[in-house]
mmCIF file of C-alpha atoms and ligand atoms in Angstrom:
data_model
loop_
_atom_site.group_PDB
_atom_site.id
_atom_site.type_symbol
_atom_site.label_atom_id
_atom_site.label_comp_id
_atom_site.label_asym_id
_atom_site.label_seq_id
_atom_site.Cartn_x
_atom_site.Cartn_y
_atom_site.Cartn_z
ATOM 1 C CA MET V 1 4.163 17.003 -20.834
ATOM 2 C CA THR V 2 7.378 15.002 -20.294
ATOM 3 C CA THR V 3 6.690 11.592 -18.715
ATOM 4 C CA PRO V 4 9.235 10.097 -16.380
ATOM 5 C CA ARG V 5 10.447 7.565 -19.100
ATOM 6 C CA GLU V 6 11.042 10.503 -21.572
ATOM 7 C CA ALA V 7 13.016 12.145 -18.741
ATOM 8 C CA GLY V 8 14.847 8.818 -17.685
ATOM 9 C CA PHE V 9 13.166 8.304 -14.243
ATOM 10 C CA VAL V 10 12.304 4.730 -13.069
ATOM 11 C CA MET V 11 10.683 3.439 -9.742
ATOM 12 C CA PRO V 12 13.062 1.466 -7.635
ATOM 13 C CA PRO V 13 11.983 -1.603 -5.955
ATOM 14 C CA GLU V 14 10.892 -1.384 -2.332
ATOM 15 C CA TRP V 15 14.000 -3.607 -1.116
ATOM 16 C CA ALA V 16 16.457 -0.805 -2.651
ATOM 17 C CA ALA V 17 18.023 1.413 -0.043
ATOM 18 C CA HIS V 18 15.604 4.166 1.460
ATOM 19 C CA GLU V 19 16.228 7.677 2.666
ATOM 20 C CA GLY V 20 13.182 7.112 4.804
ATOM 21 C CA CYS V 21 9.518 6.318 5.334
ATOM 22 C CA TRP V 22 6.536 8.699 4.962
ATOM 23 C CA MET V 23 3.276 7.982 7.160
ATOM 24 C CA ILE V 24 -0.114 10.070 7.681
ATOM 25 C CA TRP V 25 -1.614 10.106 11.144
ATOM 26 C CA PRO V 26 -5.084 8.667 11.510
ATOM 27 C CA GLU V 27 -7.792 11.027 12.909
ATOM 28 C CA ARG V 28 -11.170 10.582 11.008
ATOM 29 C CA PRO V 29 -13.749 9.029 13.352
ATOM 30 C CA ASP V 30 -16.114 7.481 10.626
ATOM 31 C CA ASN V 31 -13.151 5.216 9.779
ATOM 32 C CA TRP V 32 -11.033 4.671 12.966
ATOM 33 C CA ARG V 33 -13.024 3.684 16.163
ATOM 34 C CA LEU V 34 -13.068 5.454 19.338
ATOM 35 C CA GLY V 35 -11.886 8.821 17.952
ATOM 36 C CA ALA V 36 -8.894 7.068 16.291
ATOM 37 C CA LYS V 37 -7.245 6.461 19.610
ATOM 38 C CA PRO V 38 -6.468 2.659 19.166
ATOM 39 C CA ALA V 39 -5.560 3.293 15.542
ATOM 40 C CA GLN V 40 -3.182 6.118 16.658
ATOM 41 C CA ARG V 41 -1.357 3.636 18.993
ATOM 42 C CA ALA V 42 -1.090 1.012 16.048
ATOM 43 C CA PHE V 43 0.274 3.694 13.728
ATOM 44 C CA ALA V 44 2.617 4.900 16.548
ATOM 45 C CA ALA V 45 3.847 1.322 16.917
ATOM 46 C CA VAL V 46 4.621 0.854 13.199
ATOM 47 C CA ALA V 47 6.399 4.169 13.180
ATOM 48 C CA ALA V 48 8.498 3.105 16.149
ATOM 49 C CA ALA V 49 9.191 -0.187 14.525
ATOM 50 C CA ILE V 50 10.335 1.439 11.258
ATOM 51 C CA ALA V 51 12.281 4.153 13.145
ATOM 52 C CA ARG V 52 14.657 1.725 14.335
ATOM 53 C CA PHE V 53 16.087 1.240 10.715
ATOM 54 C CA GLU V 54 15.261 4.320 8.823
ATOM 55 C CA PRO V 55 13.929 7.934 9.350
ATOM 56 C CA VAL V 56 10.249 8.320 9.569
ATOM 57 C CA THR V 57 8.335 11.288 8.817
ATOM 58 C CA MET V 58 4.669 11.468 10.124
ATOM 59 C CA LEU V 59 2.280 13.976 8.294
ATOM 60 C CA VAL V 60 -0.708 15.204 10.686
ATOM 61 C CA SER V 61 -3.252 17.742 10.725
ATOM 62 C CA ALA V 62 -2.929 21.060 12.758
ATOM 63 C CA ARG V 63 -5.527 19.591 15.173
ATOM 64 C CA GLN V 64 -3.559 16.685 15.957
ATOM 65 C CA PHE V 65 -0.003 17.979 15.985
ATOM 66 C CA GLU V 66 0.407 18.155 19.674
ATOM 67 C CA ASN V 67 -0.998 14.708 20.331
ATOM 68 C CA ALA V 68 1.000 13.007 17.481
ATOM 69 C CA ARG V 69 4.130 14.746 18.635
ATOM 70 C CA ALA V 70 3.360 13.216 22.209
ATOM 71 C CA MET V 71 2.612 9.812 21.109
ATOM 72 C CA LEU V 72 5.537 9.212 18.630
ATOM 73 C CA PRO V 73 9.292 8.697 19.409
ATOM 74 C CA ALA V 74 11.287 11.844 19.333
ATOM 75 C CA GLY V 75 13.086 10.578 16.470
ATOM 76 C CA VAL V 76 10.057 10.610 14.294
ATOM 77 C CA ARG V 77 9.772 13.792 12.470
ATOM 78 C CA VAL V 78 6.205 15.222 12.677
ATOM 79 C CA VAL V 79 5.105 17.596 9.980
ATOM 80 C CA GLU V 80 1.804 19.318 9.602
ATOM 81 C CA MET V 81 -0.211 18.443 6.470
ATOM 82 C CA SER V 82 -3.987 18.437 5.476
ATOM 83 C CA THR V 83 -5.393 15.134 4.556
ATOM 84 C CA ASN V 84 -8.537 13.435 4.259
ATOM 85 C CA ASP V 85 -7.458 10.220 5.752
ATOM 86 C CA SER V 86 -4.079 8.323 6.433
ATOM 87 C CA TRP V 87 -3.314 6.173 3.345
ATOM 88 C CA ALA V 88 0.369 7.137 2.532
ATOM 89 C CA ARG V 89 0.908 4.335 0.154
ATOM 90 C CA ASP V 90 -2.159 5.515 -2.111
ATOM 91 C CA VAL V 91 -2.194 9.270 -1.656
ATOM 92 C CA GLY V 92 1.487 9.784 -1.234
ATOM 93 C CA CYS V 93 3.796 9.960 -4.574
ATOM 94 C CA SER V 94 5.491 6.898 -5.775
ATOM 95 C CA PHE V 95 8.908 7.921 -5.735
ATOM 96 C CA LEU V 96 11.384 7.677 -8.729
ATOM 97 C CA VAL V 97 15.098 8.011 -9.157
ATOM 98 C CA GLY V 98 16.243 9.876 -12.312
ATOM 99 C CA PRO V 99 19.452 10.599 -14.278
ATOM 100 C CA GLY V 100 22.429 11.280 -11.763
ATOM 101 C CA GLY V 101 20.483 9.999 -8.995
ATOM 102 C CA VAL V 102 17.850 12.761 -8.618
ATOM 103 C CA LEU V 103 14.490 12.333 -6.950
ATOM 104 C CA GLY V 104 11.357 12.419 -8.720
ATOM 105 C CA GLY V 105 7.771 11.079 -7.975
ATOM 106 C CA VAL V 106 4.648 10.054 -9.586
ATOM 107 C CA ASP V 107 1.416 12.160 -8.434
ATOM 108 C CA TRP V 108 -1.347 9.694 -9.260
ATOM 109 C CA PRO V 109 -4.850 11.529 -9.407
ATOM 110 C CA PHE V 110 -6.599 10.156 -6.601
ATOM 111 C CA ASN V 111 -10.465 9.607 -6.216
ATOM 112 C CA ALA V 112 -10.986 7.841 -2.775
ATOM 113 C CA TRP V 113 -10.536 4.271 -4.409
ATOM 114 C CA GLY V 114 -13.610 4.817 -6.855
ATOM 115 C CA GLY V 115 -14.934 8.582 -6.678
ATOM 116 C CA LEU V 116 -18.779 8.775 -6.386
ATOM 117 C CA GLU V 117 -19.376 5.187 -7.798
ATOM 118 C CA GLY V 118 -18.182 3.127 -4.881
ATOM 119 C CA GLY V 119 -15.413 5.241 -3.446
ATOM 120 C CA LEU V 120 -15.063 5.335 0.071
ATOM 121 C CA TYR V 121 -15.497 9.162 0.924
ATOM 122 C CA PHE V 122 -16.138 12.500 -0.269
ATOM 123 C CA PRO V 123 -14.226 14.907 -0.522
ATOM 124 C CA TRP V 124 -10.866 13.610 -1.148
ATOM 125 C CA ASP V 125 -9.344 16.871 -2.382
ATOM 126 C CA LEU V 126 -6.873 17.060 0.483
ATOM 127 C CA ASP V 127 -5.700 13.487 -0.344
ATOM 128 C CA ASP V 128 -5.308 14.198 -3.920
ATOM 129 C CA GLN V 129 -2.724 17.217 -2.926
ATOM 130 C CA VAL V 130 -0.532 15.042 -0.721
ATOM 131 C CA ALA V 131 1.811 13.570 -3.655
ATOM 132 C CA ALA V 132 2.462 17.051 -4.847
ATOM 133 C CA LYS V 133 3.117 18.521 -1.289
ATOM 134 C CA MET V 134 5.667 15.604 -0.587
ATOM 135 C CA LEU V 135 7.499 16.458 -3.898
ATOM 136 C CA GLU V 136 7.597 20.004 -2.733
ATOM 137 C CA LEU V 137 9.051 19.083 0.852
ATOM 138 C CA THR V 138 11.776 16.631 -0.752
ATOM 139 C CA ARG V 139 12.411 18.887 -3.882
ATOM 140 C CA GLY V 140 11.441 16.168 -6.072
ATOM 141 C CA ARG V 141 10.419 16.391 -9.634
ATOM 142 C CA ARG V 142 6.728 15.951 -9.878
ATOM 143 C CA PHE V 143 5.100 13.934 -12.692
ATOM 144 C CA ARG V 144 1.421 14.211 -12.558
ATOM 145 C CA ALA V 145 -0.115 10.780 -14.061
ATOM 146 C CA PRO V 146 -3.026 10.978 -16.771
ATOM 147 C CA LEU V 147 -4.966 8.267 -15.075
ATOM 148 C CA VAL V 148 -6.395 7.715 -11.678
ATOM 149 C CA MET V 149 -4.532 5.297 -9.505
ATOM 150 C CA GLU V 150 -3.055 4.420 -6.147
ATOM 151 C CA GLY V 151 0.466 3.269 -5.012
ATOM 152 C CA GLY V 152 -0.936 0.057 -3.373
ATOM 153 C CA ALA V 153 -2.212 -1.099 -6.882
ATOM 154 C CA ILE V 154 1.234 -1.816 -8.064
ATOM 155 C CA HIS V 155 4.311 -3.479 -7.192
ATOM 156 C CA VAL V 156 7.481 -3.232 -9.146
ATOM 157 C CA ASP V 157 10.574 -5.460 -9.420
ATOM 158 C CA GLY V 158 12.996 -2.672 -10.382
ATOM 159 C CA GLU V 159 14.054 -4.545 -13.475
ATOM 160 C CA GLY V 160 11.215 -3.628 -15.735
ATOM 161 C CA THR V 161 8.038 -5.664 -14.349
ATOM 162 C CA VAL V 162 4.937 -4.505 -12.387
ATOM 163 C CA LEU V 163 2.247 -6.469 -10.747
ATOM 164 C CA MET V 164 -1.323 -5.425 -10.804
ATOM 165 C CA CYS V 165 -4.846 -6.671 -10.326
ATOM 166 C CA GLU V 166 -7.295 -6.430 -13.160
ATOM 167 C CA GLU V 167 -10.019 -5.833 -10.841
ATOM 168 C CA CYS V 168 -8.512 -2.333 -9.832
ATOM 169 C CA GLY V 169 -6.449 -1.388 -12.682
ATOM 170 C CA LEU V 170 -9.099 -1.549 -15.325
ATOM 171 C CA ASN V 171 -12.037 -0.507 -13.179
ATOM 172 C CA GLU V 172 -14.309 1.944 -14.530
ATOM 173 C CA ASN V 173 -14.546 3.696 -11.166
ATOM 174 C CA ARG V 174 -11.099 5.016 -11.442
ATOM 175 C CA ASN V 175 -11.102 5.633 -15.387
ATOM 176 C CA ARG V 176 -14.008 5.467 -17.232
ATOM 177 C CA GLY V 177 -13.474 3.457 -20.604
ATOM 178 C CA VAL V 178 -9.889 2.646 -19.757
ATOM 179 C CA THR V 179 -8.288 -0.187 -21.667
ATOM 180 C CA ARG V 180 -5.758 -2.619 -20.833
ATOM 181 C CA ALA V 181 -3.524 -1.145 -23.303
ATOM 182 C CA ASP V 182 -4.073 2.599 -21.862
ATOM 183 C CA MET V 183 -3.076 1.148 -18.410
ATOM 184 C CA GLU V 184 0.119 -0.694 -19.613
ATOM 185 C CA ARG V 185 1.163 2.560 -21.628
ATOM 186 C CA MET V 186 0.633 4.675 -18.704
ATOM 187 C CA LEU V 187 2.534 2.237 -16.291
ATOM 188 C CA GLY V 188 5.194 2.018 -18.825
ATOM 189 C CA GLU V 189 5.597 5.740 -19.031
ATOM 190 C CA TYR V 190 5.259 6.749 -15.341
ATOM 191 C CA LEU V 191 6.965 3.787 -13.678
ATOM 192 C CA GLY V 192 9.660 2.888 -16.255
ATOM 193 C CA VAL V 193 8.420 -0.584 -16.781
ATOM 194 C CA ASN V 194 8.155 -2.663 -19.843
ATOM 195 C CA LYS V 195 5.819 -5.614 -18.705
ATOM 196 C CA VAL V 196 2.627 -5.730 -16.595
ATOM 197 C CA ILE V 197 1.785 -9.035 -15.212
ATOM 198 C CA TRP V 198 -2.024 -9.030 -14.252
ATOM 199 C CA VAL V 199 -3.832 -10.825 -11.761
ATOM 200 C CA GLU V 200 -7.561 -11.323 -12.074
ATOM 201 C CA ARG V 201 -8.791 -10.370 -8.502
ATOM 202 C CA GLY V 202 -7.501 -9.209 -5.256
ATOM 203 C CA VAL V 203 -8.300 -10.468 -1.481
ATOM 204 C CA PRO V 204 -12.265 -10.898 -1.411
ATOM 205 C CA GLY V 205 -13.766 -7.784 0.461
ATOM 206 C CA ASP V 206 -10.717 -5.728 -0.013
ATOM 207 C CA GLU V 207 -12.528 -2.199 -0.222
ATOM 208 C CA THR V 208 -10.090 -0.926 -2.782
ATOM 209 C CA ASN V 209 -11.318 -3.250 -5.414
ATOM 210 C CA GLY V 210 -8.374 -5.504 -5.375
ATOM 211 C CA HIS V 211 -4.980 -3.486 -4.256
ATOM 212 C CA ILE V 212 -2.058 -5.872 -5.354
ATOM 213 C CA ASP V 213 -0.335 -5.014 -2.152
ATOM 214 C CA ASN V 214 -2.838 -6.961 -0.117
ATOM 215 C CA LEU V 215 -2.672 -10.013 -2.362
ATOM 216 C CA ALA V 216 0.943 -10.449 -3.479
ATOM 217 C CA CYS V 217 4.440 -8.741 -3.869
ATOM 218 C CA PHE V 218 7.761 -9.146 -5.271
ATOM 219 C CA ALA V 219 10.153 -10.393 -2.733
ATOM 220 C CA ARG V 220 13.146 -9.863 -5.204
ATOM 221 C CA PRO V 221 13.355 -10.213 -8.911
ATOM 222 C CA GLY V 222 11.550 -13.381 -10.164
ATOM 223 C CA VAL V 223 10.086 -14.349 -6.774
ATOM 224 C CA VAL V 224 6.642 -13.360 -5.845
ATOM 225 C CA LEU V 225 4.889 -13.659 -2.295
ATOM 226 C CA LEU V 226 1.049 -14.569 -2.528
ATOM 227 C CA SER V 227 -1.427 -14.680 0.082
ATOM 228 C CA TRP V 228 -2.680 -18.216 -0.052
ATOM 229 C CA CYS V 229 -5.921 -19.932 1.475
ATOM 230 C CA ASP V 230 -6.377 -23.729 1.591
ATOM 231 C CA ASP V 231 -10.046 -23.690 2.654
ATOM 232 C CA PRO V 232 -12.373 -24.391 0.014
ATOM 233 C CA ALA V 233 -15.195 -22.596 1.686
ATOM 234 C CA ASP V 234 -13.425 -19.589 1.685
ATOM 235 C CA PRO V 235 -13.689 -17.307 -1.420
ATOM 236 C CA HIS V 236 -9.862 -16.560 -1.378
ATOM 237 C CA TYR V 237 -9.388 -20.274 -1.910
ATOM 238 C CA GLU V 238 -10.478 -19.600 -5.644
ATOM 239 C CA VAL V 239 -8.741 -16.259 -5.795
ATOM 240 C CA SER V 240 -5.402 -17.548 -4.645
ATOM 241 C CA ARG V 241 -5.349 -20.458 -6.910
ATOM 242 C CA ALA V 242 -6.369 -18.205 -9.813
ATOM 243 C CA ALA V 243 -3.567 -15.722 -9.013
ATOM 244 C CA GLU V 244 -1.102 -18.570 -8.587
ATOM 245 C CA ALA V 245 -1.913 -19.793 -12.162
ATOM 246 C CA ARG V 246 -1.543 -16.355 -13.730
ATOM 247 C CA LEU V 247 1.804 -15.745 -11.832
ATOM 248 C CA ALA V 248 3.112 -19.260 -12.512
ATOM 249 C CA GLY V 249 2.375 -18.775 -16.321
ATOM 250 C CA ALA V 250 4.072 -15.459 -16.663
ATOM 251 C CA VAL V 251 7.283 -14.319 -17.438
ATOM 252 C CA ASP V 252 8.722 -11.055 -16.173
ATOM 253 C CA ALA V 253 10.512 -8.228 -18.363
ATOM 254 C CA ARG V 254 13.543 -9.962 -18.294
ATOM 255 C CA GLY V 255 11.971 -13.269 -19.710
ATOM 256 C CA ARG V 256 12.256 -15.155 -16.330
ATOM 257 C CA ALA V 257 9.633 -17.565 -15.332
ATOM 258 C CA LEU V 258 8.057 -16.530 -11.529
ATOM 259 C CA GLU V 259 8.631 -18.479 -8.628
ATOM 260 C CA VAL V 260 5.674 -18.002 -6.434
ATOM 261 C CA VAL V 261 5.949 -18.611 -2.592
ATOM 262 C CA ARG V 262 2.635 -19.131 -0.736
ATOM 263 C CA MET V 263 2.072 -17.145 2.331
ATOM 264 C CA PRO V 264 -0.842 -18.561 4.629
ATOM 265 C CA MET V 265 -3.714 -16.519 5.248
ATOM 266 C CA PRO V 266 -4.923 -15.642 8.627
ATOM 267 C CA ALA V 267 -8.100 -17.198 9.783
ATOM 268 C CA PRO V 268 -11.032 -15.260 8.923
ATOM 269 C CA MET V 269 -11.601 -12.136 11.204
ATOM 270 C CA ALA V 270 -14.649 -9.742 11.261
ATOM 271 C CA TYR V 271 -15.499 -6.555 13.112
ATOM 272 C CA SER V 272 -16.784 -7.228 16.489
ATOM 273 C CA ALA V 273 -19.973 -5.426 17.655
ATOM 274 C CA GLU V 274 -17.893 -3.449 20.017
ATOM 275 C CA GLU V 275 -15.317 -2.365 17.269
ATOM 276 C CA ALA V 276 -18.365 -1.535 14.785
ATOM 277 C CA GLY V 277 -20.112 0.377 17.374
ATOM 278 C CA GLY V 278 -17.038 2.774 18.224
ATOM 279 C CA ILE V 279 -16.920 3.972 14.712
ATOM 280 C CA ASP V 280 -18.987 7.195 14.002
ATOM 281 C CA ALA V 281 -21.700 6.602 11.286
ATOM 282 C CA THR V 282 -21.535 8.838 8.474
ATOM 283 C CA ALA V 283 -22.816 8.811 4.948
ATOM 284 C CA SER V 284 -19.447 7.808 3.660
ATOM 285 C CA GLY V 285 -19.065 4.632 1.497
ATOM 286 C CA MET V 286 -17.099 2.792 4.206
ATOM 287 C CA SER V 287 -19.075 -0.345 5.263
ATOM 288 C CA ARG V 288 -18.151 -1.208 8.774
ATOM 289 C CA ALA V 289 -20.715 -3.421 10.261
ATOM 290 C CA ALA V 290 -20.310 -6.021 12.917
ATOM 291 C CA GLY V 291 -19.701 -9.533 11.512
ATOM 292 C CA GLU V 292 -18.345 -8.152 8.333
ATOM 293 C CA ARG V 293 -15.118 -9.884 6.983
ATOM 294 C CA LEU V 294 -11.968 -8.128 7.259
ATOM 295 C CA ALA V 295 -9.505 -8.373 4.327
ATOM 296 C CA ALA V 296 -6.722 -9.715 6.324
ATOM 297 C CA SER V 297 -3.380 -10.573 4.731
ATOM 298 C CA TYR V 298 0.257 -11.098 5.963
ATOM 299 C CA VAL V 299 1.614 -9.695 2.533
ATOM 300 C CA ASN V 300 0.519 -6.234 3.406
ATOM 301 C CA PHE V 301 4.107 -5.580 5.108
ATOM 302 C CA TYR V 302 6.713 -2.810 4.530
ATOM 303 C CA MET V 303 10.402 -3.432 3.650
ATOM 304 C CA ALA V 304 12.714 -1.001 5.710
ATOM 305 C CA ASN V 305 16.481 -0.729 5.533
ATOM 306 C CA GLY V 306 17.533 -4.152 6.945
ATOM 307 C CA ALA V 307 13.974 -4.995 8.152
ATOM 308 C CA ILE V 308 10.667 -6.372 7.310
ATOM 309 C CA ILE V 309 7.778 -4.489 9.168
ATOM 310 C CA ALA V 310 4.974 -7.048 9.168
ATOM 311 C CA PRO V 311 1.481 -7.160 10.421
ATOM 312 C CA ALA V 312 0.434 -9.594 13.331
ATOM 313 C CA PHE V 313 -3.241 -10.102 14.398
ATOM 314 C CA GLY V 314 -2.807 -12.381 17.539
ATOM 315 C CA THR V 315 -4.009 -15.359 15.780
ATOM 316 C CA GLU V 316 -2.177 -18.638 15.224
ATOM 317 C CA THR V 317 -1.175 -17.975 11.767
ATOM 318 C CA ASP V 318 1.229 -15.289 13.011
ATOM 319 C CA ALA V 319 4.140 -17.439 13.976
ATOM 320 C CA PRO V 320 4.002 -19.558 10.442
ATOM 321 C CA ALA V 321 3.692 -16.021 8.541
ATOM 322 C CA ARG V 322 6.801 -14.904 10.516
ATOM 323 C CA ASP V 323 8.828 -18.028 9.563
ATOM 324 C CA VAL V 324 7.952 -17.407 5.905
ATOM 325 C CA LEU V 325 9.234 -13.876 5.797
ATOM 326 C CA ALA V 326 12.284 -15.119 7.843
ATOM 327 C CA ARG V 327 13.130 -17.847 5.296
ATOM 328 C CA LEU V 328 12.490 -15.273 2.160
ATOM 329 C CA PHE V 329 14.480 -12.403 3.855
ATOM 330 C CA PRO V 330 17.311 -13.951 5.574
ATOM 331 C CA ASP V 331 19.256 -10.664 5.428
ATOM 332 C CA ARG V 332 16.504 -8.622 7.173
ATOM 333 C CA GLU V 333 15.036 -8.650 10.682
ATOM 334 C CA VAL V 334 11.492 -9.405 10.683
ATOM 335 C CA VAL V 335 9.455 -7.251 13.246
ATOM 336 C CA GLN V 336 5.821 -7.953 13.613
ATOM 337 C CA VAL V 337 3.476 -5.287 14.848
ATOM 338 C CA MET V 338 0.233 -5.856 16.112
ATOM 339 C CA ALA V 339 -2.195 -4.441 13.417
ATOM 340 C CA ARG V 340 -5.682 -5.276 13.931
ATOM 341 C CA GLU V 341 -6.631 -1.723 14.455
ATOM 342 C CA ILE V 342 -5.060 -0.753 11.026
ATOM 343 C CA LEU V 343 -6.861 -3.572 9.314
ATOM 344 C CA LEU V 344 -10.314 -2.236 11.125
ATOM 345 C CA GLY V 345 -9.671 0.816 8.755
ATOM 346 C CA GLY V 346 -9.393 -1.203 5.572
ATOM 347 C CA GLY V 347 -5.666 -1.491 5.040
ATOM 348 C CA ASN V 348 -2.572 -2.694 6.602
ATOM 349 C CA ILE V 349 1.141 -1.754 7.211
ATOM 350 C CA HIS V 350 2.173 -1.532 3.478
ATOM 351 C CA CYS V 351 -0.904 0.730 2.808
ATOM 352 C CA ILE V 352 -0.023 3.287 5.537
ATOM 353 C CA THR V 353 3.925 3.427 4.586
ATOM 354 C CA GLN V 354 5.531 5.070 1.449
ATOM 355 C CA GLN V 355 9.196 4.649 0.982
ATOM 356 C CA GLN V 356 11.572 7.386 -0.165
ATOM 357 C CA PRO V 357 14.552 5.962 -2.041
ATOM 358 C CA ALA V 358 18.037 7.033 -1.221
ATOM 359 C CA THR V 359 19.570 9.335 -3.891
ATOM 360 C CA THR V 360 23.015 10.216 -4.802
ATOM 361 C CA ALA V 361 22.281 13.695 -6.238
HETATM 362 O O1 KQY A 401 -4.400 -1.065 0.199
HETATM 363 C C1 KQY A 401 -4.069 -0.025 0.366
HETATM 364 N N1 KQY A 401 -3.026 0.519 -0.117
HETATM 365 C C2 KQY A 401 -4.869 1.001 1.160
HETATM 366 C C3 KQY A 401 -6.124 0.458 1.710
HETATM 367 C C4 KQY A 401 -7.034 1.738 1.947
HETATM 368 C C5 KQY A 401 -8.398 1.606 2.591
HETATM 369 C C6 KQY A 401 -9.160 2.539 2.979
HETATM 370 N N2 KQY A 401 -10.109 2.486 3.890
#
């Protein structure tokens, strides 16, 4: 099996020019309350915001095709595809660019964030096929990875460095017996990176076992934005300090020390009784009880061409978060979209989007 590295492919950073963005329409009522109607409105708002800056493709089941078409702006392309849920970051391919500017993609084996040991649902077979189908539609070269992983578990700087949380990347529920060296070798071969910067834990309560995309991201090479908490009573207080110590003590693939920018965390939020009561009970592994803390973070945003599409929660921290993004990305328009309904499903705007890089071939 030829790996992307052997074939000369690398994953571009999210800030490189995009051909467009891929999303998946929410539908399953055991994750999205009230038959997914409020989530569908939120996903439509995200798609409309991104579509101002780059083409958007929405993947949707046959059952929901007419409804999605009616709810989405005309400029959003709606394409039928079977899935188990709606997390394009994780079940979609991580796109690569190869020699002469050709498109490729990593097809990560997917097990619903932990398989039968703590995974969120069964079956996940349709989700596991999404990356291959995206690469069929785009005629990109497909590289099936040898280890289970998700796109939300990585952030690359485009200059040879990737960020990952140990809690996720070394979790036995993805790859039994996996070692740090195994994962580093795999990331090197499939993303074209030379350096993995490990952070120990992700945002407390994140049901992905610590996806980096909810905790931290590269803003540009050498600069990492970190979700930060100043309340010693909050479990994220320790997590954010430990992450900052790791990041500040690391050097990237080019030998640079990282600058860490703190992004304030939103005030604690939890499922209301009404929200939890709107979710269909099933035997899935998704825990959705009233009062349960939501893993909210402002770092879970999408970089579109010329814009940052960022979550807002209707709380007092929305404005400071917007200010941080505006300062960090002076050449991009910051567009905040109300994202609580996405958060109720366990993720946020970065988790429901997947960029396809612009290619020259
Ligand atoms: O963090 C992400 N990339 C995805 C979150 C998935 C949550 C599933 N309920």
